[in-house]
GROMACS .gro file of C-alpha atoms in nm:
model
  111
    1UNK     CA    1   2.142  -1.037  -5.695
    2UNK     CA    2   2.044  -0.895  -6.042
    3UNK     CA    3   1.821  -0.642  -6.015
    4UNK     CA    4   1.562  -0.551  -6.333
    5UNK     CA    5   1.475  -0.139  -6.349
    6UNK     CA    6   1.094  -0.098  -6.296
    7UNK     CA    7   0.953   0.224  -6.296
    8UNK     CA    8   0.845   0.362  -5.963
    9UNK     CA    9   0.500   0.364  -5.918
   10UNK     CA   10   0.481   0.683  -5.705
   11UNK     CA   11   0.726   0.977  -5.667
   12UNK     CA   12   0.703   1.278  -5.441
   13UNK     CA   13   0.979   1.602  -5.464
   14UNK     CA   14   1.015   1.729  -5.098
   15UNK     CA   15   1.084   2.086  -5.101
   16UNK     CA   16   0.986   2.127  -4.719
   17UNK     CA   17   0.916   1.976  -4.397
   18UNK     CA   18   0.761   2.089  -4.071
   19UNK     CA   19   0.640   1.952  -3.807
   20UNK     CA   20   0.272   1.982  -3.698
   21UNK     CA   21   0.199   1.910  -3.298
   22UNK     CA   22  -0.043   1.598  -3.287
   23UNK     CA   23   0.025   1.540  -3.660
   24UNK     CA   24   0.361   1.430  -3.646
   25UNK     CA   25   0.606   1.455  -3.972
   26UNK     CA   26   0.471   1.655  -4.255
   27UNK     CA   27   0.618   1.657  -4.592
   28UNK     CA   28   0.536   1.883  -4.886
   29UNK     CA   29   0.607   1.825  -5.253
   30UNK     CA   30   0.563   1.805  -5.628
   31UNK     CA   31   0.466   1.482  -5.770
   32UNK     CA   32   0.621   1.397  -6.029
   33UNK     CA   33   0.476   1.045  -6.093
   34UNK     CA   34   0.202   0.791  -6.002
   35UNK     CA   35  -0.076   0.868  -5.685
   36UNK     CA   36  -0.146   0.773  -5.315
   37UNK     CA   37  -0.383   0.754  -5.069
   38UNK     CA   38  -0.430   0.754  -4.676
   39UNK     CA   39  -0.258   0.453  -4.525
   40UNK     CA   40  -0.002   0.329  -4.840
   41UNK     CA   41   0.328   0.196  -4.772
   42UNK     CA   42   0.571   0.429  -4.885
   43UNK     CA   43   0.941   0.476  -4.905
   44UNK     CA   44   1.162   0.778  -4.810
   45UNK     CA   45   1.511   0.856  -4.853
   46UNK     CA   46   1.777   0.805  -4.950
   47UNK     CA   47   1.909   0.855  -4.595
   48UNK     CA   48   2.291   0.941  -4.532
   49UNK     CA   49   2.391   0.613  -4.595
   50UNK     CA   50   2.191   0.535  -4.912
   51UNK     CA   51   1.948   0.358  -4.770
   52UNK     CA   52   1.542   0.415  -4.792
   53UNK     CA   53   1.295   0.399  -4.486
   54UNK     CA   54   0.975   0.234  -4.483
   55UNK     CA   55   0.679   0.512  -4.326
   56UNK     CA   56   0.325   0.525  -4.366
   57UNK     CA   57   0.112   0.755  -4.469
   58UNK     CA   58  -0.134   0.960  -4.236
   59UNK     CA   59  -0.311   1.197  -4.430
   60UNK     CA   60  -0.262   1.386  -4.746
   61UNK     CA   61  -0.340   1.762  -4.857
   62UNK     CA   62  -0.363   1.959  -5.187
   63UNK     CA   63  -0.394   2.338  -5.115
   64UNK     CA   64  -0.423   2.256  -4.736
   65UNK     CA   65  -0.739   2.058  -4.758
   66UNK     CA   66  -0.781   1.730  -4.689
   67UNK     CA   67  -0.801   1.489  -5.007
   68UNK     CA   68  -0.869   1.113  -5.049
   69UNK     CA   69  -0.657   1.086  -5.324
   70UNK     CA   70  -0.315   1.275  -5.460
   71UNK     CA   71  -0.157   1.250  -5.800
   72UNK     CA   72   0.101   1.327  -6.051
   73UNK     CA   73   0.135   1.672  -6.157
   74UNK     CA   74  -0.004   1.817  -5.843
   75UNK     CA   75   0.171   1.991  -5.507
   76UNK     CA   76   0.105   1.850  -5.183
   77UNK     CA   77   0.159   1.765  -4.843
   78UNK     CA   78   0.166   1.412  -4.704
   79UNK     CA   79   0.132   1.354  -4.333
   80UNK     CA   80   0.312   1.050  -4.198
   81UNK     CA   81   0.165   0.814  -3.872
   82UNK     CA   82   0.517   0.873  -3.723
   83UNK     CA   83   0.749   1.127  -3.666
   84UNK     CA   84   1.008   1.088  -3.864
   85UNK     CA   85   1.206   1.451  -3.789
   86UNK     CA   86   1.527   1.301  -3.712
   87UNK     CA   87   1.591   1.147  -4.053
   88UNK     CA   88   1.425   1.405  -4.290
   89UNK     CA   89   1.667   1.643  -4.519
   90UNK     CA   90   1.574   1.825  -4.810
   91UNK     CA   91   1.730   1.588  -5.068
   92UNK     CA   92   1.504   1.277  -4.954
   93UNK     CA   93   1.245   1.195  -5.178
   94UNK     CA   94   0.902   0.982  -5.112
   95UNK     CA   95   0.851   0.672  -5.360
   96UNK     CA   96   0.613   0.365  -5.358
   97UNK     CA   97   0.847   0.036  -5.416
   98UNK     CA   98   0.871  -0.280  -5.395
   99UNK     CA   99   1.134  -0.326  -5.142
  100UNK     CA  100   1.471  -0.139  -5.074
  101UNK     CA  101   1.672  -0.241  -5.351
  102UNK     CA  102   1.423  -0.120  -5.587
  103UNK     CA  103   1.448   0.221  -5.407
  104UNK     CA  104   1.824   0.234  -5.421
  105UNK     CA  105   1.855   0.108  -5.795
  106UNK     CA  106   1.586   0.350  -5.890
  107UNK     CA  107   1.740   0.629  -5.721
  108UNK     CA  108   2.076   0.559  -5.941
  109UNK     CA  109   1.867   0.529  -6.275
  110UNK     CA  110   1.709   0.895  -6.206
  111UNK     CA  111   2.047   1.064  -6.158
   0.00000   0.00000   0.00000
C-alpha cells in the first residue's frame, strides 16, 4: 500500500486525563493544529502497539466552559461519549484522520 503524507487536519497535545463521574473520559491539551467540534470523529493514540483508536467527541471546554468550537493555539479539554480510561497514557495524542494508516504514517513524519 503506498501511502501519500497529508497533513492532519486536527491535533491535540494531552498533558492530562481524569475522569469525570457521568462524563466519562476527559482529556486536556494544547492544540497545536486545525479545530473541532461536539460530535467529530477523532483519533487517539498511538496505543502500545502503534495503533490509533477511533472515539468520539462529547463535549469540549476552553477555561472550563463549555464552547461550540475549539482551535489551534488554544488549551482545552475534550470530553469523549465513552470511557476510554483503560487505554489513555500521557504520550497519546488526539488527531482528526482519515483512517488508521494516516494516523500511524503521520505519527512517524512528526517524530
Amino acid at each position: 500500500m503506498k501511502l501519500t503524507h497529508t497533513i492532519l487536519k486536527f491535533e491535540l497535545q494531552i498533558d492530562t486525563q481524569f475522569t469525570v463521574p457521568g462524563i466519562d473520559s476527559v482529556l486536556g491539551g494544547h492544540i497545536s493544529r486545525g479545530s473541532i467540534k461536539e460530535g467529530d470523529k477523532l483519533h487517539l493514540g498511538p496505543m502500545e502497539n502503534g495503533l490509533f483508536r477511533e472515539v468520539t467527541v462529547k463535549t469540549v471546554h476552553r477555561n472550563r466552559v463549555p464552547c461550540r468550537l475549539i482551535q489551534a493555539g488554544q488549551a482545552a479539554t475534550v470530553a469523549l461519549t465513552e470511557n476510554h480510561r483503560d487505554i489513555l497514557r500521557r504520550v497519546c495524542t488526539l488527531c482528526l484522520c482519515l483512517d488508521q494508516h494516516e494516523c500511524v504514517f503521520n505519527q512517524l513524519q512528526l517524530k
